[in-house]
Each structure stands twice: as structure tokens, then as C-alpha cells.
Coordinates of C-alpha atoms and ligand atoms in Angstrom, one line a residue:
X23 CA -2.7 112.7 86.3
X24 CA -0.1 114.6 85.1
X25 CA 3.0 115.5 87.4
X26 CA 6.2 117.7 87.5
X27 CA 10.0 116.6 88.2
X28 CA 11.6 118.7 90.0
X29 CA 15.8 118.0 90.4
X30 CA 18.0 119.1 92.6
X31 CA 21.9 119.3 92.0
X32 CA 23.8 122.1 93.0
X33 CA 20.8 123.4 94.8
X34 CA 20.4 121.2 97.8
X35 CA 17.8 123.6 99.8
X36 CA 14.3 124.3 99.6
X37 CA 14.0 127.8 100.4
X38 CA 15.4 130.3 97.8
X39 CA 15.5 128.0 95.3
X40 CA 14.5 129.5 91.6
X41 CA 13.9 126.2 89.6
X42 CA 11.8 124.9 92.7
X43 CA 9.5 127.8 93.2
X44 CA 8.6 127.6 89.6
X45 CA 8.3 124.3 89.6
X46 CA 5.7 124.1 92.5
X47 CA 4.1 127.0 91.1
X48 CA 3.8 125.2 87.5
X49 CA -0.1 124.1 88.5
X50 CA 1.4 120.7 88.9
X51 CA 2.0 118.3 91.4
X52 CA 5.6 118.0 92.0
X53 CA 7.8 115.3 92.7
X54 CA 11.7 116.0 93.8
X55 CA 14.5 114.1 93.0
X56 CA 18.4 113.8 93.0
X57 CA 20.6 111.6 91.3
X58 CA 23.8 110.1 92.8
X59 CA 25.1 110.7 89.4
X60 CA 27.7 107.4 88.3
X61 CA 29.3 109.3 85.7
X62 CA 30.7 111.5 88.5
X63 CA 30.7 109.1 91.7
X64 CA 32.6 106.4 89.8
X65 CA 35.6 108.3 89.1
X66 CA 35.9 109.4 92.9
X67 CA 39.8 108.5 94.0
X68 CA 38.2 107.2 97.0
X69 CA 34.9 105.5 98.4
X70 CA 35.3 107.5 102.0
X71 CA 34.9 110.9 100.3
X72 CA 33.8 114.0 102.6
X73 CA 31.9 115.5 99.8
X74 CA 29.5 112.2 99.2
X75 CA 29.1 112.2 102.7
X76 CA 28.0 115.7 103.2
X77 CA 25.6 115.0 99.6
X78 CA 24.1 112.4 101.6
X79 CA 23.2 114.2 104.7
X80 CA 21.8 117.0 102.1
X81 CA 19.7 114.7 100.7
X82 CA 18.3 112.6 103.2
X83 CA 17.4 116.4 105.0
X84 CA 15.4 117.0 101.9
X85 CA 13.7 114.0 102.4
X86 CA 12.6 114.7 106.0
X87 CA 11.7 117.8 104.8
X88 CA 9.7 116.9 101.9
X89 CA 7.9 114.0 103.9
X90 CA 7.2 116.5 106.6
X91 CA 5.6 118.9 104.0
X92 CA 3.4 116.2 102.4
X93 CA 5.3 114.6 99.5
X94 CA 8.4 112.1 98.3
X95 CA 11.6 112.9 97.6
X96 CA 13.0 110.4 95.3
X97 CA 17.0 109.8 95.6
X98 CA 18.5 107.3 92.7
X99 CA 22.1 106.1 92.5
X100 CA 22.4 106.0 88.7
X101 CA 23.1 107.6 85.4
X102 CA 20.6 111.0 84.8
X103 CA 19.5 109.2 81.0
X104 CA 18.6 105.9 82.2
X105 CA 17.0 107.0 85.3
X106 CA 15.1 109.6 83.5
X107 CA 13.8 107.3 80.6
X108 CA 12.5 105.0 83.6
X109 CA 10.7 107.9 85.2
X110 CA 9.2 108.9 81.9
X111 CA 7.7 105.6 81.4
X112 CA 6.6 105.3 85.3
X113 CA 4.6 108.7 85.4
X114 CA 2.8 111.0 82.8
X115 CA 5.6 113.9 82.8
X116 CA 4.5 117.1 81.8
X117 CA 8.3 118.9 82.3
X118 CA 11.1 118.4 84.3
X119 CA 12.3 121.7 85.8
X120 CA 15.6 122.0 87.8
X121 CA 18.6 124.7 87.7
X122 CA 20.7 125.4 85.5
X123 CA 24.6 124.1 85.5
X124 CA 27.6 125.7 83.3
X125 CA 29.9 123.2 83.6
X126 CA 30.6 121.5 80.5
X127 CA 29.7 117.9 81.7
X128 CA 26.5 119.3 82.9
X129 CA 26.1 121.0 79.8
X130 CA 25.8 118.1 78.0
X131 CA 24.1 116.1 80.6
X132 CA 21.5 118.6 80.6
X133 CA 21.1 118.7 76.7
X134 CA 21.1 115.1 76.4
X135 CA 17.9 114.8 79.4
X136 CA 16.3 118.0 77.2
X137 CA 16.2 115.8 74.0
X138 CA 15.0 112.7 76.1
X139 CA 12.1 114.9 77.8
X140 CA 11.4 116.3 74.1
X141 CA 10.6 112.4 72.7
X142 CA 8.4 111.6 75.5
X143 CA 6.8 114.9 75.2
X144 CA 7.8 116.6 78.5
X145 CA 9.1 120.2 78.6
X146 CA 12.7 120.9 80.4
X147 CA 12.8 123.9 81.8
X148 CA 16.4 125.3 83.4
X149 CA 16.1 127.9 86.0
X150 CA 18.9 130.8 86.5
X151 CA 19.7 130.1 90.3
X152 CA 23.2 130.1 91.8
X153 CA 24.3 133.1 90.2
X154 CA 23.4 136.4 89.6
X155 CA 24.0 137.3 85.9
X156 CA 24.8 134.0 83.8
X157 CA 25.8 133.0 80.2
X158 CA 25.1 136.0 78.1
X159 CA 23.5 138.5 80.3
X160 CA 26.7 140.6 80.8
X161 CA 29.2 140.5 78.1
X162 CA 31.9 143.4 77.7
X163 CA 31.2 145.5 74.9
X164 CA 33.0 143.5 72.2
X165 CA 30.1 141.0 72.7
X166 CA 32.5 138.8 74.2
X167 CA 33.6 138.0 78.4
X168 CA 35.0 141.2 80.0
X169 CA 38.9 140.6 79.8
X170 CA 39.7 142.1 83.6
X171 CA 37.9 141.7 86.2
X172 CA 37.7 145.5 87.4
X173 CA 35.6 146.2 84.0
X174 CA 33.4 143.0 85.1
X175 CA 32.4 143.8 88.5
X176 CA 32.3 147.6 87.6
X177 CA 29.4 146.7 84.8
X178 CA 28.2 143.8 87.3
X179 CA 27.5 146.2 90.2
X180 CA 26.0 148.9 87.5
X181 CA 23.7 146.4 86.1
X182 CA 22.9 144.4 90.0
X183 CA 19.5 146.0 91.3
X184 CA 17.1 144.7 94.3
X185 CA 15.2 142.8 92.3
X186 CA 18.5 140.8 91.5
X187 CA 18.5 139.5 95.1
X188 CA 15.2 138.5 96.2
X189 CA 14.3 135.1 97.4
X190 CA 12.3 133.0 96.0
X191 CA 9.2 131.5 97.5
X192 CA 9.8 128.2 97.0
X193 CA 9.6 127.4 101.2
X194 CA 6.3 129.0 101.4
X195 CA 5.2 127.4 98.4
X196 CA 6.2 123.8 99.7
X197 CA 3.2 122.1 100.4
X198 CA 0.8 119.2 100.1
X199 CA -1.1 120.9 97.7
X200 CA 1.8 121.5 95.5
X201 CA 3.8 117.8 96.3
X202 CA 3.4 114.7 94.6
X203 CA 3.4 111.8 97.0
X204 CA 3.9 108.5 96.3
X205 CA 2.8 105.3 98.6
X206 CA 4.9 103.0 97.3
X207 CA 8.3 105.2 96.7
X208 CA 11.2 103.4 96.0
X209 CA 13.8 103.5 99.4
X210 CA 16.8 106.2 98.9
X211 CA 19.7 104.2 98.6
X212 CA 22.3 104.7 101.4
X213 CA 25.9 105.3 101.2
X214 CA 27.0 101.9 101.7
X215 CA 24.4 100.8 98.8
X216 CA 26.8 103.1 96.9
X217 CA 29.7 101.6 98.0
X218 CA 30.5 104.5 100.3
X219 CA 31.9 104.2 103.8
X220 CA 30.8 107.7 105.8
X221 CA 33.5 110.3 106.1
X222 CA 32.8 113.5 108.1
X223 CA 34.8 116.8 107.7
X224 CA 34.1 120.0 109.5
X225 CA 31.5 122.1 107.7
X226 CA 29.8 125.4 109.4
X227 CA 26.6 125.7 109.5
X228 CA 24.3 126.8 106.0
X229 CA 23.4 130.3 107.2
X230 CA 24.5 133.2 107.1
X231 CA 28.2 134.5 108.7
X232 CA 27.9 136.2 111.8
X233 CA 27.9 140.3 111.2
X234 CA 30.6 141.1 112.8
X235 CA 33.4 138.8 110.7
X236 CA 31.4 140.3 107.7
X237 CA 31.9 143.7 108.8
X238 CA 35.5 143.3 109.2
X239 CA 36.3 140.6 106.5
X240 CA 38.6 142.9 104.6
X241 CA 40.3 143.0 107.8
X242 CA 40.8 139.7 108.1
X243 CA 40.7 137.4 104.8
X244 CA 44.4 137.0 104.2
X245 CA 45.3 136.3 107.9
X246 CA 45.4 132.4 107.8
X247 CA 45.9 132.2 111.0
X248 CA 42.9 134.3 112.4
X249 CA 40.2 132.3 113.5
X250 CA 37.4 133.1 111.7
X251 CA 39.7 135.2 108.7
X252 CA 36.7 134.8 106.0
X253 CA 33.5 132.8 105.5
X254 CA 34.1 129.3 104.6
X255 CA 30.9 129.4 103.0
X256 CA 32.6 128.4 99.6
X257 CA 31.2 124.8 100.6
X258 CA 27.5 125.7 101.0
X259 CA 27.8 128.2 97.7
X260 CA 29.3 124.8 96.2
X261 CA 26.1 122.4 96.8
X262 CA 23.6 125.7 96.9
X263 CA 22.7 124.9 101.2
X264 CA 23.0 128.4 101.6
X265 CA 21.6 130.8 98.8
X266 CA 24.1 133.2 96.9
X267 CA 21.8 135.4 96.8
X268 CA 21.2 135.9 100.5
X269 CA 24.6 135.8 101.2
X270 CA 25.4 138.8 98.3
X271 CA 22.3 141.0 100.0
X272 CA 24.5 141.0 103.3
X273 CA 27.4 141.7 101.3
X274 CA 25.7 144.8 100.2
X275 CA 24.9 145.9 102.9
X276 CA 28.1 145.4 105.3
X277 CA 30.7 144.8 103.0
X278 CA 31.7 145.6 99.8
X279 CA 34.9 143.6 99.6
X280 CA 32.9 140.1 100.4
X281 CA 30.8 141.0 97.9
X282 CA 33.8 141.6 95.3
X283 CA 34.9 137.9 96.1
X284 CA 31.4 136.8 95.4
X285 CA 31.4 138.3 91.8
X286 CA 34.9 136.7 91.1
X287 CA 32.5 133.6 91.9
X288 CA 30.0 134.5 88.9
X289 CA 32.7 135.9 86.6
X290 CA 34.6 132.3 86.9
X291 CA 31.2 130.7 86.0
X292 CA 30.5 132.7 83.6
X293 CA 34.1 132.5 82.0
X294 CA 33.9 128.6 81.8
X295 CA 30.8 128.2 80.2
X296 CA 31.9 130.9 77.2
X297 CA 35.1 128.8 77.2
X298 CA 34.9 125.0 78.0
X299 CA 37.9 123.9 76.6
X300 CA 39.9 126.1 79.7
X301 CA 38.9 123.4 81.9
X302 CA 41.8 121.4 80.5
X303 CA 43.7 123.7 78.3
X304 CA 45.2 126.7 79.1
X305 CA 43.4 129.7 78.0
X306 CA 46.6 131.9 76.2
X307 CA 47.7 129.7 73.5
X308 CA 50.7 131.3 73.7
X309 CA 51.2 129.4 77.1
X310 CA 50.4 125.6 75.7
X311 CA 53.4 124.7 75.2
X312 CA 55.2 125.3 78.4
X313 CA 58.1 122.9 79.0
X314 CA 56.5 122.1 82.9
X315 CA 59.9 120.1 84.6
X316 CA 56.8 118.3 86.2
X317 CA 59.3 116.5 88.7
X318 CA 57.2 113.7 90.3
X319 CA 59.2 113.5 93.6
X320 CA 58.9 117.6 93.9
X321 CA 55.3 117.0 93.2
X322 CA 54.8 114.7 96.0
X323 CA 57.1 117.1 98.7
X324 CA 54.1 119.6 97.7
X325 CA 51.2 117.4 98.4
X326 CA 52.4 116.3 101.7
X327 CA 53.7 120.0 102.8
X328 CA 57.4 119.1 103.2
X329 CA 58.7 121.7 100.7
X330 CA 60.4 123.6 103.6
X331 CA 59.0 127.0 102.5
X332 CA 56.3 127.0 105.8
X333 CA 53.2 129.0 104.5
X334 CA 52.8 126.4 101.5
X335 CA 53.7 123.4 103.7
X336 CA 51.0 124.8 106.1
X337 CA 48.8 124.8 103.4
X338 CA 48.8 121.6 102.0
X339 CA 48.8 120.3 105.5
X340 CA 45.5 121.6 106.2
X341 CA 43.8 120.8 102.7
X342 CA 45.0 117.3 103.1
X343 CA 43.5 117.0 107.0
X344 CA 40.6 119.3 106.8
X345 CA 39.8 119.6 102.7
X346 CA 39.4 123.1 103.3
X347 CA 42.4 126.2 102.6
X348 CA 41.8 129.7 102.9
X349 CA 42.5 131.9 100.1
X350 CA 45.8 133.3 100.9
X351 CA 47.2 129.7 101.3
X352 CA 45.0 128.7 98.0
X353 CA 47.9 131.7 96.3
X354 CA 50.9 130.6 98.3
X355 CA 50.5 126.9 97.5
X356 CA 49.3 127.4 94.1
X357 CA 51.8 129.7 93.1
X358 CA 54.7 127.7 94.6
X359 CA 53.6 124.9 92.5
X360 CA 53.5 126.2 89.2
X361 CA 56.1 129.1 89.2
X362 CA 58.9 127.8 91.5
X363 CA 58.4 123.9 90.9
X364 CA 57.0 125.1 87.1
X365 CA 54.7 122.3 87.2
X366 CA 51.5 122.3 84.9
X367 CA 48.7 123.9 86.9
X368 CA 46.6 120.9 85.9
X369 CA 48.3 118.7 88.3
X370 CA 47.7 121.1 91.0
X371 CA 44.1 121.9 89.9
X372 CA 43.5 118.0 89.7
X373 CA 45.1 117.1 93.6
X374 CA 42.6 120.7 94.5
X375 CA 39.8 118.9 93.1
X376 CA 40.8 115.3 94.9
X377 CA 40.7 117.0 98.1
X378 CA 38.8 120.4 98.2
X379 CA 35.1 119.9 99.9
X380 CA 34.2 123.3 98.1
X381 CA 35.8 122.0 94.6
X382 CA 34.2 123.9 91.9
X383 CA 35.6 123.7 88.5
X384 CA 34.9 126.8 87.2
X385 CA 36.5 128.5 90.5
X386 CA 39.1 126.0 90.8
X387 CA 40.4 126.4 86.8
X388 CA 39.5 129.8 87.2
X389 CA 42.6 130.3 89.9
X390 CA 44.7 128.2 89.1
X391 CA 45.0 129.4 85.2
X392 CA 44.9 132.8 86.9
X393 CA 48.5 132.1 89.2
X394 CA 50.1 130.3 86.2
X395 CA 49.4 133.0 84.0
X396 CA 47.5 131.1 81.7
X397 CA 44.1 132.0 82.0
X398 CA 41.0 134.4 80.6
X399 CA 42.0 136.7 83.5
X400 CA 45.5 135.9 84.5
X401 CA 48.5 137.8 86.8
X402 CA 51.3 138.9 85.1
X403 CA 53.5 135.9 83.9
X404 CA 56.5 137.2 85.3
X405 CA 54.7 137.9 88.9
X406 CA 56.5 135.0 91.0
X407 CA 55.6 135.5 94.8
X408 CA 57.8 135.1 97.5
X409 CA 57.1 132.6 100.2
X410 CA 58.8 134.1 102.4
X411 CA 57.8 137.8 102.4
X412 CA 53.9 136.1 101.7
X413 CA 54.5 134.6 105.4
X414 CA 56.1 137.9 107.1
X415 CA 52.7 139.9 105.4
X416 CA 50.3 137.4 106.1
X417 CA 51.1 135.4 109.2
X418 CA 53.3 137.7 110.9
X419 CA 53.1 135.9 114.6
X420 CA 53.2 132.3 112.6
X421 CA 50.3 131.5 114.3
X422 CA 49.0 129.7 111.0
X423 CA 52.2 127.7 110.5
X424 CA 52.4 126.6 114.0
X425 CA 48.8 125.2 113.8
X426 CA 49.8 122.7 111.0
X427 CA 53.8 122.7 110.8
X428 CA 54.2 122.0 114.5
X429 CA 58.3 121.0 114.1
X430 CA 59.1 124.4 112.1
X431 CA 62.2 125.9 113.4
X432 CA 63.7 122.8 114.4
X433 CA 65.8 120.2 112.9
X434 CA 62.8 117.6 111.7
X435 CA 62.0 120.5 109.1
X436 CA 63.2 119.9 105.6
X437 CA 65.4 122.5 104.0
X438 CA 64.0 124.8 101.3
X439 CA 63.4 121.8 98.1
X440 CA 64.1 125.2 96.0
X441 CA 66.1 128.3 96.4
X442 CA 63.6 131.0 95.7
X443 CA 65.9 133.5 94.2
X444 CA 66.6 130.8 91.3
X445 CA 63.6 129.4 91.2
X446 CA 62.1 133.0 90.4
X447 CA 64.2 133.6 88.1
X448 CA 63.6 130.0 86.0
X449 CA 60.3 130.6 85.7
X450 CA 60.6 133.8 84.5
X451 CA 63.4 132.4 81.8
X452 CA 61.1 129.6 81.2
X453 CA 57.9 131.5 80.1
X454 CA 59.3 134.4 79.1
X455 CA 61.1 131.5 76.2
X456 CA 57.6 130.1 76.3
X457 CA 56.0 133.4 75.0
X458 CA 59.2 133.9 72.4
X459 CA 58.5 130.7 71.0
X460 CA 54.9 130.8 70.5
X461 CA 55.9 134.3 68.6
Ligands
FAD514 C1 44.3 128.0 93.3 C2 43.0 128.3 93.8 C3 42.0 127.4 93.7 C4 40.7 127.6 94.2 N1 39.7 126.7 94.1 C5 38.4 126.9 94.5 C6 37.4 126.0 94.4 O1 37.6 124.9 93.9 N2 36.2 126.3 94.9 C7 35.9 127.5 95.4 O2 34.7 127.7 95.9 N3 36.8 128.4 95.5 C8 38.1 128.2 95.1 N4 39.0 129.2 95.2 C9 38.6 130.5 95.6 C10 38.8 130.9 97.1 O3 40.0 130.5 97.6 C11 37.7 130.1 98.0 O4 36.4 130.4 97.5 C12 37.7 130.6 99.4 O5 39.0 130.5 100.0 C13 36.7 129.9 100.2 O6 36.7 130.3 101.6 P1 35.6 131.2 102.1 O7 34.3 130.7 101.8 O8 35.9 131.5 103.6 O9 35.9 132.5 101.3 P2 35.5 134.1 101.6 O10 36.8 134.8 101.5 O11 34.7 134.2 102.8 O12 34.7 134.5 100.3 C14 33.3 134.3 100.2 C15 33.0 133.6 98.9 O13 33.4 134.4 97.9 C16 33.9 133.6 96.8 N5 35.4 133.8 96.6 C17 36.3 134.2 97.5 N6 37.5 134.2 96.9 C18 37.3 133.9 95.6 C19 38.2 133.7 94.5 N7 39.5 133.9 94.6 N8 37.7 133.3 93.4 C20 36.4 133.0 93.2 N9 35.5 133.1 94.2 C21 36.0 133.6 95.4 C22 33.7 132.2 97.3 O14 32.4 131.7 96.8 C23 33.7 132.3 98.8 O15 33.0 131.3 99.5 C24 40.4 128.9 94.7 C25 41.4 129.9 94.9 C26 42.7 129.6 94.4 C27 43.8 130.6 94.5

């Protein structure tokens, strides 16, 4: 009898899922499956990572839930080729559906399982699910990626309808008639099988924010030290436990600003898979050849918040406790890095990635190319923030910097590693030569 595959990657729910809902409504009994993928897990800096942990508990909750609705959910700690070509051989595969992924690993990944599935005569089948509009569907009118993002989102939210936003059925349609179950299913290996020890961050829960931070989140999103400022979704978004979709249809409805920030989200997505190569390179070639002083011993004051400017120290602080930062300090601690240290923003978008529990490539390169000027989208080179007034705006009673830089205004508080006046005005010397150069 033949079966479906259904995996899950960035899509770690059952309800609202696109590739699952077709899937269970392909006629065919469906099995489910995700892959502790090797290729990504061995080049982890550390074996007590938050994000594995959190995987883990996603999984093993889709396992309960699968059981509980009548079939398996498979979990492999592998490489997606081999363990495919072993579940092609196991079971008569008539496609494996799942949803799509734009980052250019996945990319290839995903065309490499396509070929496999082709040879053994099984379908592959890539669903549209944690964006809105992907890939082609809204190009400017040059054929190519909106330059700004104000033309973007105007076209995005001209082009978004209902229809755009409506769940799937995949909950509904997650049943024993639709399941696969196998009696003798392999056991899911566990994080120590991995060679993972468990490490728990904070993480809210996967639904939806409460309505009254939405309703004033443009109130309150740069005020680091508001409880409650924005979201934190960016984690669930990350591993798909919350849908985008239902989070944009509150968005609509209370707060346009929220939504805004959620179309950045697409626009990033969209912008890296039109231009791999920006996940290492800088987009403006004019900006490839930045001299970056790189100092390692100024690079290390900024990963362990001692630069004595208080807003980025707070900021690092809290990434490297919590691996969460809310946008504002995201801006102050990314811009301090590459404009008034000038060190390459791929330093500062690899430690992000180390340590962020929401890391997401194409959001991650996104900003940081977009503070150091580089980018698709990018703020004016010569823009070069200033710590100090970013504090005085946007944590006004210090009640951020307090939190995490508990010995500010005393003597156990390092002096300024820069003066900001000079420092603005190297960088602005420095890539304004950069651009000259590059002609
Ligand atoms: C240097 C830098 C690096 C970043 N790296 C990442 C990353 O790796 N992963 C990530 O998810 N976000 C990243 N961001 C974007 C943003 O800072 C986070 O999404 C946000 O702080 C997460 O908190 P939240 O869920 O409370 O956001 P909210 O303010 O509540 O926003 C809701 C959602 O909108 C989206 N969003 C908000 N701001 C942005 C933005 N500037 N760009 C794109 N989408 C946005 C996110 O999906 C977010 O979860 C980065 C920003 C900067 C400046």
C-alpha cells in the first residue's frame, strides 16, 4: 500500500500548516517525520544549545500528538539524503510533501531529496507556508525585488486579500483515517543520543499576544525596558509553532505597525532567496572591499557588553543570558559594531546566529547588511547612531540598562572603548574612501 511522507522543518505544528493539510488530503495515508538534520547540528558551537532543546520538545509534542490522533511520527538524527533513500526502500512512497524553505542550504537540500524522490518514482511536492507572498509572486516592476521597502509593503498590502490568511485544515484533517501507523516504528532518538545535554531558555507560549500589547505595540516596541515592549514571537515565527498567518490576521485587525514588521519578515525571505550570495557577501559591491579594523580584543569588549556605551552593553548582556534582544537593542548593538568599531557585519551576524533562539538567516543578514549599509535595502552609509542620544530616546528612566548593567554609574564600569564623536566620523571617512575607491 502506497503511503505519503509528510516532513516537518520550519513548521513544527499541526494546525495551520499548508504542506500538511495537503498532504493528509493527498488520498494517502500519511506518515510524519523530522530530521535532526547533521549537516546543521554538527556545526553547532555547543552541544547544550537552547534551540536543540526547544526542537526536541517540538518534536516529541508532535509525537504525542500524532500517537494521540492514530499514527507515527517518525524523528531521525541523520543526514535528509541518506535517511530518505532508507525510507524509499522501507515503504512504497508515492510523494513526499513538506514546506517550502528559501534558504540557500535548504535550497539545495530540497533539490537534491526532489531528484532522489524522482529515481525512486515518488513526487516532491513543496507547499508555500510560512509566508505570505514568496519567490516570484511580488516582484517590483523591473521584474526584479522591490529596492525599498515602502514600495514593497505598499504593493504587498495592495496585493494581501482574506483569502491570503486563512488557515488551513490540517488539525481537522488529522486523523486515523488519514495517518499512517506503524507497529514496529523505530524509537525517536533523544537529545543525549545526539550528543546533546538539555538547555532550557525562556520561550512564551505559541499563541497568540495578548490584545492589549498588540493594540499598543507601536507604543511600546522600542522601549527595551517595558515589560512586554513587543511580541517575542520571532521564536515561534522561527520554528513555525505559531502560524504567521494567524498572527498577520490580528495584525490586521489591531495593528497596522505589527503587521509592517511582519512584512519586513517576508521581504527578508524573499530578498535572500533572489540573492543567495548576500548571506556571505555584501550586497553593494561597492561595499566589498571595506578595510573593517576588525580588532579582536574590541570584538570581544562587544560580545561580553563591556564597551562602556550602556544601551549596547545591556544588549549583549541579555542576548548572551537570555538568547533573546529586542529590536531597538538588535540597532544599538549592531550599529555600534560595525560603524563605531567598523567591524565586518559578518562577525556580528555570525556571534547573532551563535546565540539568537529566533536566528533566521534571511532576517538576521537582512539587518545586519541593512545597519552596515551594505545590503539589498540598506540605511544610508553615512547614518552612524549615537549611543548615547539612542539611550536618552529609548530608555529614558534606564530601567533597561539597570536590568542587565547593574554597576552602571559607578566605578566597576569601563570607560567608553571609543569616543563617539571620532568614531562617527571614521566610519564615515572610512566608507565614504570605501565608495571612492570602488568608483
Ligand atoms: C541586527 C539585527 C539582527 C536581527 N536578527 C534577527 C533574526 O535572526 N531573527 C529574527 O526573527 N529577527 C531578527 N531581527 C529582527 C527583529 O529584531 C526581531 O524579529 C524582533 O526583535 C523579535 O522580537 P519580537 O518577536 O518581540 O518582535 P516584534 O517587534 O513583536 O515583531 C513581530 C514580528 O515581526 C517581525 N519583525 C520585527 N522586526 C523585524 C525586523 N527588523 N526585520 C524583520 N522582521 C521583523 C519578526 O518576525 C517579529 O517576531 C534582527 C534585527 C536586527 C537589527
Amino acid at each position: 500500500m502506497k503511503i505519503v511522507l509528510f516532513w516537518h522543518r520550519r513548521d513544527l505544528r499541526t494546525h495551520d500548516n499548508a504542506g500538511l493539510a495537503a498532504a493528509l488530503q493527498s488520498g494517502y495515508p500519511v506518515l510524519t517525520l523530522f530530521i535532526y538534520d547533521r549537516e546543521i547540528l554538527d556545526l553547532l558551537p555547543s552541544r547544550q544549545d537552547a534551540r536543540v532543546t526547544f526542537i526536541y520538545d517540538q518534536v516529541e509534542r508532535l509525537g504525542r500528538e500524532t500517537a494521540a490522533a492514530g499514527g507515527t511520527f517518525l524523528a531521525f538524527y541523520g543526514r535528509p539524503l541518506e535517511v530518505f533513500g532508507q525510507l524509499l526502500s522501507q515503504h512504497e512512497v508515492a510523494a513526499i510533501y513538506t514546506n517550502e524553505d528559501y534558504e540557500p542550504y535548504a535550497a539545495e537540500r530540497d533539490g537534491a531529496v526532489a531528484v532522489l524522490a524522482h529515481e525512486r518514482g515518488a513526487e516532491f511536492k513543496a507547499f508555500k507556508d510560512q509566508v505570505i507572498f514568496a519567490k516570484n509572486e511580488l516582484l517590483g516592476k523591473s521584474g526584479k525585488p522591490a529596492r525599498t521597502f515602502g514600495s514593497y509593503r505598499k504593493a504587498w498590502l495592495e496585493k494581501a486579500q482574506d483569502e491570503h490568511f486563512q488557515p488551513y485544515p490540517s488539525a481537522d484533517l488529522l486523523t486515523a483515517g488519514h495517518l499512517q501507523a506503524l507497529p514496529n516504528a523505530p524509537a525517536r532518538p533523544s537529545l543525549a543520543d545526539m550528543g546533546f545535554a538539555r538547555y532550557e531558555q525562556f520561550v512564551p507560549a505559541a499563541e497568540l499576544p495578548a490584545e492589549d500589547l498588540v493594540r499598543n505595540y507601536h507604543e511600546t516596541r522600542n522601549r527595551p525596558g517595558l515589560v512586554n515592549s513587543s511580541t517575542r514571537r520571532s521564536v515561534h515565527l522561527r520554528f513555525g509553532t505559531l502560524s504567521v498567518r494567524e498572527l498577520m490576521r490580528q495584525a490586521r485587525e489591531l495593528n497596522p505597525k505589527l503587521l509592517a514588521e511582519l512584512v519586513w519578515r517576508d521581504y527578508f525571505m524573499m530578498l535572500l532567496w533572489h540573492y543567495p550570495g548576500t548571506a556571505t557577501e555584501s550586497f553593494d559591491v561597492r561595499l566589498r572591499q571595506v578595510p573593517y579594523r576588525n580588532n579582536e580584543d574590541e570584538f570581544a569588549a562587544w560580545c561580553a557588553g563591556q564597551t562602556g556605551y550602556p544601551l549596547v552593553d545591556a544588549g549583549m548582556r541579555e542576548l548572551n543570558a537570555t538568547g533573546y534582544l529586542p529590536n531597538r537593542a538588535r540597532i544599538a548593538t549592531a550599529g555600534f559594531l560595525v560603524k563605531h568599531l567598523l567591524i565586518d557585519w559578518r562577525w556580528g551576524d555570525r556571534y547573532f546566529a551563535d546565540h539568537l533562539l529566533d536566528y533566521d538567516m534571511s532576517q538576521n543578514v537582512g539587518n545586519w547588511q541593512w545597519m552596515a549599509g551594505t545590503g539589498v535595502v540598506a540605511a544610508p552609509w553615512f547614518r552612524v547612531y549615537s549611543p548615547q542620544s539612542q539611550l536618552e530616546t529609548y530608555d529614558p528612566d534606564l530601567a533597561y540598562v539597570k536590568q542587565w548593567v547593574p554597576e552602571y554609574g559607578t566605578a566597576a564600569y569601563p570607560a567608553p572603548i571609543v569616543d563617539h564623536k571620532f568614531a562617527r566620523q571614521r566610519a564615515i571617512d572610512t566608507l565614504r574612501a570605501a565608495y571612492r575607491a570602488a568608483g
